């Protein structure tokens, strides 16, 4: 039990579909993150939220749209994705965004784009 | 372009062997260095967050050292066990809130 839950674990979608990834943390953390891991590449930061405000958008295409309705929940809305977007998407949280605190990760969503 | 290098990419050791791997990172604008352990089909788990030059941290049989002036950190595992098999990731904290990850060292411990 990591305290960070991601759903779904696996998702297969067509390029014209719209879907959302969900992340939930019950650790009382104030910062939440979306990461992408493509095959044979390092984990790549996509978005950072601190106290429900987006503080970092790491040059991510607009077909990925994050949403943080409260400090416990984070969504990643997906639309008109490309085959190269197939990857593992990880959510993480930390006490704050200073970077001196460890990040707690979910198990990830394995996304496949047909 | 900021780069975090980890070596070796993979490592196979026998149960009981001690092992170590390296994380190299930019030596300027250092804020912190994170180590994570990532077992297959599980989530990455934080091992250490290191902030000071010369820091040494220990968690059971795993320990880490940090040299911020030359830009490297070592992770040591003493008396490796099969349950230590995992990918070990390091991440350099850039700009106070952005972690840059390496590609990891994949460790396999054979009984």
mmCIF file with all atom_site columns, C-alpha atoms in Angstrom:
data_model
loop_
_atom_site.group_PDB
_atom_site.id
_atom_site.type_symbol
_atom_site.label_atom_id
_atom_site.label_alt_id
_atom_site.label_comp_id
_atom_site.label_asym_id
_atom_site.label_entity_id
_atom_site.label_seq_id
_atom_site.pdbx_PDB_ins_code
_atom_site.Cartn_x
_atom_site.Cartn_y
_atom_site.Cartn_z
_atom_site.occupancy
_atom_site.B_iso_or_equiv
_atom_site.pdbx_formal_charge
_atom_site.auth_seq_id
_atom_site.auth_comp_id
_atom_site.auth_asym_id
_atom_site.auth_atom_id
_atom_site.pdbx_PDB_model_num
ATOM 1   C CA . UNK A 1 1   ? 0.000   0.000   0.000   1.00 0.00 ? 1   UNK A CA 1
ATOM 2   C CA . UNK A 1 2   ? 1.825   3.079   -1.217  1.00 0.00 ? 2   UNK A CA 1
ATOM 3   C CA . UNK A 1 3   ? -0.858  5.615   -0.370  1.00 0.00 ? 3   UNK A CA 1
ATOM 4   C CA . UNK A 1 4   ? -1.047  6.694   -4.026  1.00 0.00 ? 4   UNK A CA 1
ATOM 5   C CA . UNK A 1 5   ? -3.665  4.915   -6.130  1.00 0.00 ? 5   UNK A CA 1
ATOM 6   C CA . UNK A 1 6   ? -3.906  5.126   -9.904  1.00 0.00 ? 6   UNK A CA 1
ATOM 7   C CA . UNK A 1 7   ? -6.731  3.938   -12.129 1.00 0.00 ? 7   UNK A CA 1
ATOM 8   C CA . UNK A 1 8   ? -7.018  2.302   -14.518 1.00 0.00 ? 8   UNK A CA 1
ATOM 9   C CA . UNK A 1 9   ? -3.917  0.056   -14.433 1.00 0.00 ? 9   UNK A CA 1
ATOM 10  C CA . UNK A 1 10  ? -4.169  -0.592  -18.158 1.00 0.00 ? 10  UNK A CA 1
ATOM 11  C CA . UNK A 1 11  ? -5.829  1.411   -20.923 1.00 0.00 ? 11  UNK A CA 1
ATOM 12  C CA . UNK A 1 12  ? -6.085  0.756   -24.637 1.00 0.00 ? 12  UNK A CA 1
ATOM 13  C CA . UNK A 1 13  ? -7.547  3.533   -26.738 1.00 0.00 ? 13  UNK A CA 1
ATOM 14  C CA . UNK A 1 14  ? -7.824  4.676   -30.313 1.00 0.00 ? 14  UNK A CA 1
ATOM 15  C CA . UNK A 1 15  ? -6.342  7.940   -31.516 1.00 0.00 ? 15  UNK A CA 1
ATOM 16  C CA . UNK A 1 16  ? -9.734  9.640   -31.640 1.00 0.00 ? 16  UNK A CA 1
ATOM 17  C CA . UNK A 1 17  ? -10.900 8.579   -28.168 1.00 0.00 ? 17  UNK A CA 1
ATOM 18  C CA . UNK A 1 18  ? -11.062 10.728  -25.051 1.00 0.00 ? 18  UNK A CA 1
ATOM 19  C CA . UNK A 1 19  ? -10.172 9.142   -21.734 1.00 0.00 ? 19  UNK A CA 1
ATOM 20  C CA . UNK A 1 20  ? -8.912  10.194  -18.322 1.00 0.00 ? 20  UNK A CA 1
ATOM 21  C CA . UNK A 1 21  ? -6.330  8.806   -15.918 1.00 0.00 ? 21  UNK A CA 1
ATOM 22  C CA . UNK A 1 22  ? -7.021  9.206   -12.225 1.00 0.00 ? 22  UNK A CA 1
ATOM 23  C CA . UNK A 1 23  ? -4.679  9.529   -9.275  1.00 0.00 ? 23  UNK A CA 1
ATOM 24  C CA . UNK A 1 24  ? -5.613  9.703   -5.612  1.00 0.00 ? 24  UNK A CA 1
ATOM 25  C CA . UNK A 1 25  ? -3.410  10.176  -2.546  1.00 0.00 ? 25  UNK A CA 1
ATOM 26  C CA . UNK A 1 26  ? -4.380  9.990   1.111   1.00 0.00 ? 26  UNK A CA 1
ATOM 27  C CA . UNK A 1 27  ? -1.013  10.988  2.545   1.00 0.00 ? 27  UNK A CA 1
ATOM 28  C CA . UNK A 1 28  ? -1.906  14.619  3.223   1.00 0.00 ? 28  UNK A CA 1
ATOM 29  C CA . UNK A 1 29  ? 0.618   15.763  0.636   1.00 0.00 ? 29  UNK A CA 1
ATOM 30  C CA . UNK A 1 30  ? 0.481   19.177  -1.000  1.00 0.00 ? 30  UNK A CA 1
ATOM 31  C CA . UNK A 1 31  ? 2.293   18.460  -4.261  1.00 0.00 ? 31  UNK A CA 1
ATOM 32  C CA . UNK A 1 32  ? 1.335   16.025  -7.015  1.00 0.00 ? 32  UNK A CA 1
ATOM 33  C CA . UNK A 1 33  ? 3.090   15.044  -10.240 1.00 0.00 ? 33  UNK A CA 1
ATOM 34  C CA . UNK A 1 34  ? 2.511   13.290  -13.548 1.00 0.00 ? 34  UNK A CA 1
ATOM 35  C CA . UNK A 1 35  ? 5.424   11.410  -15.117 1.00 0.00 ? 35  UNK A CA 1
ATOM 36  C CA . UNK A 1 36  ? 5.738   9.531   -18.387 1.00 0.00 ? 36  UNK A CA 1
ATOM 37  C CA . UNK A 1 37  ? 8.008   6.570   -18.970 1.00 0.00 ? 37  UNK A CA 1
ATOM 38  C CA . UNK A 1 38  ? 8.526   5.426   -22.530 1.00 0.00 ? 38  UNK A CA 1
ATOM 39  C CA . UNK A 1 39  ? 10.431  2.240   -23.339 1.00 0.00 ? 39  UNK A CA 1
ATOM 40  C CA . UNK A 1 40  ? 14.171  2.496   -22.575 1.00 0.00 ? 40  UNK A CA 1
ATOM 41  C CA . UNK A 1 41  ? 13.868  6.158   -21.545 1.00 0.00 ? 41  UNK A CA 1
ATOM 42  C CA . UNK A 1 42  ? 14.100  7.717   -18.090 1.00 0.00 ? 42  UNK A CA 1
ATOM 43  C CA . UNK A 1 43  ? 11.063  8.898   -16.169 1.00 0.00 ? 43  UNK A CA 1
ATOM 44  C CA . UNK A 1 44  ? 10.073  12.256  -17.624 1.00 0.00 ? 44  UNK A CA 1
ATOM 45  C CA . UNK A 1 45  ? 8.246   14.908  -15.617 1.00 0.00 ? 45  UNK A CA 1
ATOM 46  C CA . UNK A 1 46  ? 5.074   16.183  -17.299 1.00 0.00 ? 46  UNK A CA 1
ATOM 47  C CA . UNK A 1 47  ? 3.221   18.327  -14.767 1.00 0.00 ? 47  UNK A CA 1
ATOM 48  C CA . UNK A 1 48  ? 3.606   19.547  -11.192 1.00 0.00 ? 48  UNK A CA 1
ATOM 49  C CA . UNK A 1 49  ? 0.758   20.754  -8.995  1.00 0.00 ? 49  UNK A CA 1
ATOM 50  C CA . UNK A 1 50  ? 1.280   22.450  -5.667  1.00 0.00 ? 50  UNK A CA 1
ATOM 51  C CA . UNK A 1 51  ? -1.714  23.249  -3.468  1.00 0.00 ? 51  UNK A CA 1
ATOM 52  C CA . UNK A 1 52  ? -3.947  22.539  -6.474  1.00 0.00 ? 52  UNK A CA 1
ATOM 53  C CA . UNK A 1 53  ? -2.161  25.070  -8.690  1.00 0.00 ? 53  UNK A CA 1
ATOM 54  C CA . UNK A 1 54  ? -0.198  23.976  -11.732 1.00 0.00 ? 54  UNK A CA 1
ATOM 55  C CA . UNK A 1 55  ? 3.385   25.136  -11.248 1.00 0.00 ? 55  UNK A CA 1
ATOM 56  C CA . UNK A 1 56  ? 5.145   23.239  -14.019 1.00 0.00 ? 56  UNK A CA 1
ATOM 57  C CA . UNK A 1 57  ? 4.201   22.209  -17.522 1.00 0.00 ? 57  UNK A CA 1
ATOM 58  C CA . UNK A 1 58  ? 7.237   20.522  -18.969 1.00 0.00 ? 58  UNK A CA 1
ATOM 59  C CA . UNK A 1 59  ? 6.520   21.349  -22.631 1.00 0.00 ? 59  UNK A CA 1
ATOM 60  C CA . UNK A 1 60  ? 3.798   18.741  -22.805 1.00 0.00 ? 60  UNK A CA 1
ATOM 61  C CA . UNK A 1 61  ? 1.535   18.729  -25.910 1.00 0.00 ? 61  UNK A CA 1
ATOM 62  C CA . UNK A 1 62  ? -1.963  20.104  -25.374 1.00 0.00 ? 62  UNK A CA 1
ATOM 63  C CA . UNK A 1 63  ? -3.512  16.704  -26.104 1.00 0.00 ? 63  UNK A CA 1
ATOM 64  C CA . UNK A 1 64  ? -2.600  15.995  -22.450 1.00 0.00 ? 64  UNK A CA 1
ATOM 65  C CA . UNK A 1 65  ? -4.664  18.113  -20.075 1.00 0.00 ? 65  UNK A CA 1
ATOM 66  C CA . UNK A 1 66  ? -4.163  17.838  -16.307 1.00 0.00 ? 66  UNK A CA 1
ATOM 67  C CA . UNK A 1 67  ? -6.713  18.711  -13.664 1.00 0.00 ? 67  UNK A CA 1
ATOM 68  C CA . UNK A 1 68  ? -6.312  18.957  -9.893  1.00 0.00 ? 68  UNK A CA 1
ATOM 69  C CA . UNK A 1 69  ? -9.725  19.551  -8.270  1.00 0.00 ? 69  UNK A CA 1
ATOM 70  C CA . UNK A 1 70  ? -8.363  19.206  -4.723  1.00 0.00 ? 70  UNK A CA 1
ATOM 71  C CA . UNK A 1 71  ? -5.125  18.277  -3.004  1.00 0.00 ? 71  UNK A CA 1
ATOM 72  C CA . UNK A 1 72  ? -5.976  14.546  -2.965  1.00 0.00 ? 72  UNK A CA 1
ATOM 73  C CA . UNK A 1 73  ? -6.929  14.055  -6.598  1.00 0.00 ? 73  UNK A CA 1
ATOM 74  C CA . UNK A 1 74  ? -5.153  14.504  -9.893  1.00 0.00 ? 74  UNK A CA 1
ATOM 75  C CA . UNK A 1 75  ? -6.434  13.694  -13.369 1.00 0.00 ? 75  UNK A CA 1
ATOM 76  C CA . UNK A 1 76  ? -4.813  13.494  -16.762 1.00 0.00 ? 76  UNK A CA 1
ATOM 77  C CA . UNK A 1 77  ? -7.325  13.993  -19.570 1.00 0.00 ? 77  UNK A CA 1
ATOM 78  C CA . UNK A 1 78  ? -6.302  12.480  -22.884 1.00 0.00 ? 78  UNK A CA 1
ATOM 79  C CA . UNK A 1 79  ? -7.622  13.290  -26.356 1.00 0.00 ? 79  UNK A CA 1
ATOM 80  C CA . UNK A 1 80  ? -6.479  12.637  -29.912 1.00 0.00 ? 80  UNK A CA 1
ATOM 81  C CA . UNK A 1 81  ? -3.333  10.882  -28.743 1.00 0.00 ? 81  UNK A CA 1
ATOM 82  C CA . UNK A 1 82  ? -0.627  9.577   -31.059 1.00 0.00 ? 82  UNK A CA 1
ATOM 83  C CA . UNK A 1 83  ? 0.969   6.103   -31.120 1.00 0.00 ? 83  UNK A CA 1
ATOM 84  C CA . UNK A 1 84  ? 4.164   7.570   -29.609 1.00 0.00 ? 84  UNK A CA 1
ATOM 85  C CA . UNK A 1 85  ? 2.136   8.470   -26.508 1.00 0.00 ? 85  UNK A CA 1
ATOM 86  C CA . UNK A 1 86  ? 1.981   4.773   -25.613 1.00 0.00 ? 86  UNK A CA 1
ATOM 87  C CA . UNK A 1 87  ? 3.876   4.588   -22.328 1.00 0.00 ? 87  UNK A CA 1
ATOM 88  C CA . UNK A 1 88  ? 3.597   4.044   -18.581 1.00 0.00 ? 88  UNK A CA 1
ATOM 89  C CA . UNK A 1 89  ? 2.108   7.091   -16.837 1.00 0.00 ? 89  UNK A CA 1
ATOM 90  C CA . UNK A 1 90  ? 3.030   7.463   -13.184 1.00 0.00 ? 90  UNK A CA 1
ATOM 91  C CA . UNK A 1 91  ? 1.502   9.753   -10.600 1.00 0.00 ? 91  UNK A CA 1
ATOM 92  C CA . UNK A 1 92  ? 3.437   10.817  -7.513  1.00 0.00 ? 92  UNK A CA 1
ATOM 93  C CA . UNK A 1 93  ? 2.943   13.029  -4.499  1.00 0.00 ? 93  UNK A CA 1
ATOM 94  C CA . UNK A 1 94  ? 5.206   14.665  -1.938  1.00 0.00 ? 94  UNK A CA 1
ATOM 95  C CA . UNK A 1 95  ? 4.800   16.668  1.242   1.00 0.00 ? 95  UNK A CA 1
ATOM 96  C CA . UNK A 1 96  ? 5.668   19.851  -0.618  1.00 0.00 ? 96  UNK A CA 1
ATOM 97  C CA . UNK A 1 97  ? 7.310   20.824  -3.895  1.00 0.00 ? 97  UNK A CA 1
ATOM 98  C CA . UNK A 1 98  ? 10.679  21.855  -2.486  1.00 0.00 ? 98  UNK A CA 1
ATOM 99  C CA . UNK A 1 99  ? 12.256  18.624  -3.668  1.00 0.00 ? 99  UNK A CA 1
ATOM 100 C CA . UNK A 1 100 ? 13.824  17.835  -0.308  1.00 0.00 ? 100 UNK A CA 1
ATOM 101 C CA . UNK A 1 101 ? 11.044  15.358  0.425   1.00 0.00 ? 101 UNK A CA 1
ATOM 102 C CA . UNK A 1 102 ? 10.798  11.922  -1.194  1.00 0.00 ? 102 UNK A CA 1
ATOM 103 C CA . UNK A 1 103 ? 8.103   11.355  -3.782  1.00 0.00 ? 103 UNK A CA 1
ATOM 104 C CA . UNK A 1 104 ? 5.541   8.585   -3.310  1.00 0.00 ? 104 UNK A CA 1
ATOM 105 C CA . UNK A 1 105 ? 4.505   6.905   -6.538  1.00 0.00 ? 105 UNK A CA 1
ATOM 106 C CA . UNK A 1 106 ? 1.447   5.024   -7.690  1.00 0.00 ? 106 UNK A CA 1
ATOM 107 C CA . UNK A 1 107 ? 1.652   1.782   -9.652  1.00 0.00 ? 107 UNK A CA 1
ATOM 108 C CA . UNK A 1 108 ? 1.063   3.591   -12.934 1.00 0.00 ? 108 UNK A CA 1
ATOM 109 C CA . UNK A 1 109 ? -1.287  3.289   -15.898 1.00 0.00 ? 109 UNK A CA 1
ATOM 110 C CA . UNK A 1 110 ? 0.029   1.363   -18.895 1.00 0.00 ? 110 UNK A CA 1
ATOM 111 C CA . UNK A 1 111 ? -1.407  3.202   -21.909 1.00 0.00 ? 111 UNK A CA 1
ATOM 112 C CA . UNK A 1 112 ? -1.509  1.762   -25.417 1.00 0.00 ? 112 UNK A CA 1
ATOM 113 C CA . UNK A 1 113 ? -2.633  3.837   -28.380 1.00 0.00 ? 113 UNK A CA 1
ATOM 114 C CA . UNK A 1 114 ? -3.897  1.905   -31.373 1.00 0.00 ? 114 UNK A CA 1
ATOM 115 C CA . UNK B 2 1   ? 20.639  19.672  -21.655 1.00 0.00 ? 1   UNK B CA 1
ATOM 116 C CA . UNK B 2 2   ? 20.782  18.266  -18.130 1.00 0.00 ? 2   UNK B CA 1
ATOM 117 C CA . UNK B 2 3   ? 21.795  14.645  -17.992 1.00 0.00 ? 3   UNK B CA 1
ATOM 118 C CA . UNK B 2 4   ? 21.802  12.090  -15.200 1.00 0.00 ? 4   UNK B CA 1
ATOM 119 C CA . UNK B 2 5   ? 23.902  9.033   -16.006 1.00 0.00 ? 5   UNK B CA 1
ATOM 120 C CA . UNK B 2 6   ? 23.715  5.743   -14.166 1.00 0.00 ? 6   UNK B CA 1
ATOM 121 C CA . UNK B 2 7   ? 26.138  2.884   -14.493 1.00 0.00 ? 7   UNK B CA 1
ATOM 122 C CA . UNK B 2 8   ? 26.164  0.056   -15.044 1.00 0.00 ? 8   UNK B CA 1
ATOM 123 C CA . UNK B 2 9   ? 22.894  -0.318  -16.950 1.00 0.00 ? 9   UNK B CA 1
ATOM 124 C CA . UNK B 2 10  ? 22.459  -3.807  -15.555 1.00 0.00 ? 10  UNK B CA 1
ATOM 125 C CA . UNK B 2 11  ? 24.173  -6.048  -13.063 1.00 0.00 ? 11  UNK B CA 1
ATOM 126 C CA . UNK B 2 12  ? 23.893  -9.736  -12.192 1.00 0.00 ? 12  UNK B CA 1
ATOM 127 C CA . UNK B 2 13  ? 25.295  -10.878 -8.851  1.00 0.00 ? 13  UNK B CA 1
ATOM 128 C CA . UNK B 2 14  ? 25.158  -13.954 -6.653  1.00 0.00 ? 14  UNK B CA 1
ATOM 129 C CA . UNK B 2 15  ? 23.307  -13.959 -3.362  1.00 0.00 ? 15  UNK B CA 1
ATOM 130 C CA . UNK B 2 16  ? 25.656  -12.726 -0.642  1.00 0.00 ? 16  UNK B CA 1
ATOM 131 C CA . UNK B 2 17  ? 27.770  -10.565 -2.938  1.00 0.00 ? 17  UNK B CA 1
ATOM 132 C CA . UNK B 2 18  ? 28.113  -6.877  -2.191  1.00 0.00 ? 18  UNK B CA 1
ATOM 133 C CA . UNK B 2 19  ? 27.616  -4.481  -5.054  1.00 0.00 ? 19  UNK B CA 1
ATOM 134 C CA . UNK B 2 20  ? 27.598  -0.812  -5.892  1.00 0.00 ? 20  UNK B CA 1
ATOM 135 C CA . UNK B 2 21  ? 26.466  1.464   -8.681  1.00 0.00 ? 21  UNK B CA 1
ATOM 136 C CA . UNK B 2 22  ? 27.042  5.051   -9.708  1.00 0.00 ? 22  UNK B CA 1
ATOM 137 C CA . UNK B 2 23  ? 24.898  8.073   -10.441 1.00 0.00 ? 23  UNK B CA 1
ATOM 138 C CA . UNK B 2 24  ? 26.534  11.063  -12.170 1.00 0.00 ? 24  UNK B CA 1
ATOM 139 C CA . UNK B 2 25  ? 24.831  14.436  -12.306 1.00 0.00 ? 25  UNK B CA 1
ATOM 140 C CA . UNK B 2 26  ? 25.637  18.101  -13.053 1.00 0.00 ? 26  UNK B CA 1
ATOM 141 C CA . UNK B 2 27  ? 27.796  19.533  -10.275 1.00 0.00 ? 27  UNK B CA 1
ATOM 142 C CA . UNK B 2 28  ? 26.394  23.057  -10.572 1.00 0.00 ? 28  UNK B CA 1
ATOM 143 C CA . UNK B 2 29  ? 23.072  24.284  -9.149  1.00 0.00 ? 29  UNK B CA 1
ATOM 144 C CA . UNK B 2 30  ? 22.765  21.255  -6.892  1.00 0.00 ? 30  UNK B CA 1
ATOM 145 C CA . UNK B 2 31  ? 19.693  21.061  -4.649  1.00 0.00 ? 31  UNK B CA 1
ATOM 146 C CA . UNK B 2 32  ? 19.203  17.378  -3.844  1.00 0.00 ? 32  UNK B CA 1
ATOM 147 C CA . UNK B 2 33  ? 19.764  13.840  -5.103  1.00 0.00 ? 33  UNK B CA 1
ATOM 148 C CA . UNK B 2 34  ? 17.091  11.152  -4.761  1.00 0.00 ? 34  UNK B CA 1
ATOM 149 C CA . UNK B 2 35  ? 17.463  7.355   -4.915  1.00 0.00 ? 35  UNK B CA 1
ATOM 150 C CA . UNK B 2 36  ? 14.480  5.094   -5.636  1.00 0.00 ? 36  UNK B CA 1
ATOM 151 C CA . UNK B 2 37  ? 14.048  1.337   -5.871  1.00 0.00 ? 37  UNK B CA 1
ATOM 152 C CA . UNK B 2 38  ? 11.612  0.049   -8.500  1.00 0.00 ? 38  UNK B CA 1
ATOM 153 C CA . UNK B 2 39  ? 10.585  -3.600  -8.415  1.00 0.00 ? 39  UNK B CA 1
ATOM 154 C CA . UNK B 2 40  ? 8.860   -5.076  -11.445 1.00 0.00 ? 40  UNK B CA 1
ATOM 155 C CA . UNK B 2 41  ? 5.064   -4.544  -11.422 1.00 0.00 ? 41  UNK B CA 1
ATOM 156 C CA . UNK B 2 42  ? 5.295   -2.293  -8.369  1.00 0.00 ? 42  UNK B CA 1
ATOM 157 C CA . UNK B 2 43  ? 5.698   1.446   -7.824  1.00 0.00 ? 43  UNK B CA 1
ATOM 158 C CA . UNK B 2 44  ? 9.051   3.201   -7.314  1.00 0.00 ? 44  UNK B CA 1
ATOM 159 C CA . UNK B 2 45  ? 9.902   3.389   -3.616  1.00 0.00 ? 45  UNK B CA 1
ATOM 160 C CA . UNK B 2 46  ? 12.005  6.170   -2.127  1.00 0.00 ? 46  UNK B CA 1
ATOM 161 C CA . UNK B 2 47  ? 15.292  5.064   -0.566  1.00 0.00 ? 47  UNK B CA 1
ATOM 162 C CA . UNK B 2 48  ? 17.150  8.288   0.170   1.00 0.00 ? 48  UNK B CA 1
ATOM 163 C CA . UNK B 2 49  ? 17.021  12.033  -0.341  1.00 0.00 ? 49  UNK B CA 1
ATOM 164 C CA . UNK B 2 50  ? 20.504  13.523  -0.020  1.00 0.00 ? 50  UNK B CA 1
ATOM 165 C CA . UNK B 2 51  ? 21.221  17.223  0.152   1.00 0.00 ? 51  UNK B CA 1
ATOM 166 C CA . UNK B 2 52  ? 24.685  17.856  1.608   1.00 0.00 ? 52  UNK B CA 1
ATOM 167 C CA . UNK B 2 53  ? 28.112  17.201  0.130   1.00 0.00 ? 53  UNK B CA 1
ATOM 168 C CA . UNK B 2 54  ? 29.642  14.264  1.969   1.00 0.00 ? 54  UNK B CA 1
ATOM 169 C CA . UNK B 2 55  ? 26.231  12.945  3.064   1.00 0.00 ? 55  UNK B CA 1
ATOM 170 C CA . UNK B 2 56  ? 26.102  9.248   3.844   1.00 0.00 ? 56  UNK B CA 1
ATOM 171 C CA . UNK B 2 57  ? 22.767  7.556   4.387   1.00 0.00 ? 57  UNK B CA 1
ATOM 172 C CA . UNK B 2 58  ? 21.923  3.995   5.368   1.00 0.00 ? 58  UNK B CA 1
ATOM 173 C CA . UNK B 2 59  ? 18.785  1.868   5.316   1.00 0.00 ? 59  UNK B CA 1
ATOM 174 C CA . UNK B 2 60  ? 19.399  -1.720  6.396   1.00 0.00 ? 60  UNK B CA 1
ATOM 175 C CA . UNK B 2 61  ? 21.934  -3.241  3.986   1.00 0.00 ? 61  UNK B CA 1
ATOM 176 C CA . UNK B 2 62  ? 21.680  -0.338  1.543   1.00 0.00 ? 62  UNK B CA 1
ATOM 177 C CA . UNK B 2 63  ? 23.747  2.806   1.870   1.00 0.00 ? 63  UNK B CA 1
ATOM 178 C CA . UNK B 2 64  ? 24.544  5.821   -0.297  1.00 0.00 ? 64  UNK B CA 1
ATOM 179 C CA . UNK B 2 65  ? 27.192  8.515   -0.461  1.00 0.00 ? 65  UNK B CA 1
ATOM 180 C CA . UNK B 2 66  ? 27.125  11.906  -2.121  1.00 0.00 ? 66  UNK B CA 1
ATOM 181 C CA . UNK B 2 67  ? 29.816  14.102  -3.694  1.00 0.00 ? 67  UNK B CA 1
ATOM 182 C CA . UNK B 2 68  ? 28.222  17.293  -4.996  1.00 0.00 ? 68  UNK B CA 1
ATOM 183 C CA . UNK B 2 69  ? 31.522  18.945  -5.986  1.00 0.00 ? 69  UNK B CA 1
ATOM 184 C CA . UNK B 2 70  ? 32.354  16.253  -8.531  1.00 0.00 ? 70  UNK B CA 1
ATOM 185 C CA . UNK B 2 71  ? 28.742  15.327  -9.271  1.00 0.00 ? 71  UNK B CA 1
ATOM 186 C CA . UNK B 2 72  ? 28.357  11.684  -8.277  1.00 0.00 ? 72  UNK B CA 1
ATOM 187 C CA . UNK B 2 73  ? 26.601  9.438   -5.800  1.00 0.00 ? 73  UNK B CA 1
ATOM 188 C CA . UNK B 2 74  ? 27.247  5.771   -5.043  1.00 0.00 ? 74  UNK B CA 1
ATOM 189 C CA . UNK B 2 75  ? 24.656  3.262   -3.886  1.00 0.00 ? 75  UNK B CA 1
ATOM 190 C CA . UNK B 2 76  ? 25.976  0.202   -2.045  1.00 0.00 ? 76  UNK B CA 1
ATOM 191 C CA . UNK B 2 77  ? 24.191  -3.027  -1.237  1.00 0.00 ? 77  UNK B CA 1
ATOM 192 C CA . UNK B 2 78  ? 25.904  -5.288  1.279   1.00 0.00 ? 78  UNK B CA 1
ATOM 193 C CA . UNK B 2 79  ? 25.237  -9.041  1.104   1.00 0.00 ? 79  UNK B CA 1
ATOM 194 C CA . UNK B 2 80  ? 22.738  -8.892  -1.791  1.00 0.00 ? 80  UNK B CA 1
ATOM 195 C CA . UNK B 2 81  ? 19.579  -10.975 -1.475  1.00 0.00 ? 81  UNK B CA 1
ATOM 196 C CA . UNK B 2 82  ? 17.189  -12.095 -4.235  1.00 0.00 ? 82  UNK B CA 1
ATOM 197 C CA . UNK B 2 83  ? 14.589  -9.632  -2.906  1.00 0.00 ? 83  UNK B CA 1
ATOM 198 C CA . UNK B 2 84  ? 17.026  -6.800  -3.727  1.00 0.00 ? 84  UNK B CA 1
ATOM 199 C CA . UNK B 2 85  ? 16.428  -7.500  -7.419  1.00 0.00 ? 85  UNK B CA 1
ATOM 200 C CA . UNK B 2 86  ? 14.982  -4.288  -8.827  1.00 0.00 ? 86  UNK B CA 1
ATOM 201 C CA . UNK B 2 87  ? 15.848  -1.227  -10.892 1.00 0.00 ? 87  UNK B CA 1
ATOM 202 C CA . UNK B 2 88  ? 17.584  1.461   -8.862  1.00 0.00 ? 88  UNK B CA 1
ATOM 203 C CA . UNK B 2 89  ? 16.890  5.003   -10.034 1.00 0.00 ? 89  UNK B CA 1
ATOM 204 C CA . UNK B 2 90  ? 18.627  8.184   -9.102  1.00 0.00 ? 90  UNK B CA 1
ATOM 205 C CA . UNK B 2 91  ? 17.184  11.646  -9.727  1.00 0.00 ? 91  UNK B CA 1
ATOM 206 C CA . UNK B 2 92  ? 18.833  15.060  -9.631  1.00 0.00 ? 92  UNK B CA 1
ATOM 207 C CA . UNK B 2 93  ? 16.774  17.937  -8.314  1.00 0.00 ? 93  UNK B CA 1
ATOM 208 C CA . UNK B 2 94  ? 16.942  20.781  -10.793 1.00 0.00 ? 94  UNK B CA 1
ATOM 209 C CA . UNK B 2 95  ? 15.436  24.195  -10.152 1.00 0.00 ? 95  UNK B CA 1
ATOM 210 C CA . UNK B 2 96  ? 14.252  23.279  -6.627  1.00 0.00 ? 96  UNK B CA 1
ATOM 211 C CA . UNK B 2 97  ? 11.186  21.321  -7.729  1.00 0.00 ? 97  UNK B CA 1
ATOM 212 C CA . UNK B 2 98  ? 11.968  19.359  -10.897 1.00 0.00 ? 98  UNK B CA 1
ATOM 213 C CA . UNK B 2 99  ? 13.495  15.881  -10.696 1.00 0.00 ? 99  UNK B CA 1
ATOM 214 C CA . UNK B 2 100 ? 15.623  14.692  -13.627 1.00 0.00 ? 100 UNK B CA 1
ATOM 215 C CA . UNK B 2 101 ? 15.824  10.889  -13.560 1.00 0.00 ? 101 UNK B CA 1
ATOM 216 C CA . UNK B 2 102 ? 18.511  8.568   -14.848 1.00 0.00 ? 102 UNK B CA 1
ATOM 217 C CA . UNK B 2 103 ? 17.601  5.419   -16.778 1.00 0.00 ? 103 UNK B CA 1
ATOM 218 C CA . UNK B 2 104 ? 18.428  3.245   -13.779 1.00 0.00 ? 104 UNK B CA 1
ATOM 219 C CA . UNK B 2 105 ? 20.608  0.270   -12.923 1.00 0.00 ? 105 UNK B CA 1
ATOM 220 C CA . UNK B 2 106 ? 18.793  -3.043  -13.206 1.00 0.00 ? 106 UNK B CA 1
ATOM 221 C CA . UNK B 2 107 ? 20.037  -5.436  -10.513 1.00 0.00 ? 107 UNK B CA 1
ATOM 222 C CA . UNK B 2 108 ? 19.375  -9.155  -10.586 1.00 0.00 ? 108 UNK B CA 1
ATOM 223 C CA . UNK B 2 109 ? 20.469  -11.260 -7.596  1.00 0.00 ? 109 UNK B CA 1
ATOM 224 C CA . UNK B 2 110 ? 20.668  -15.012 -8.184  1.00 0.00 ? 110 UNK B CA 1
ATOM 225 C CA . UNK B 2 111 ? 20.214  -17.470 -5.296  1.00 0.00 ? 111 UNK B CA 1
#
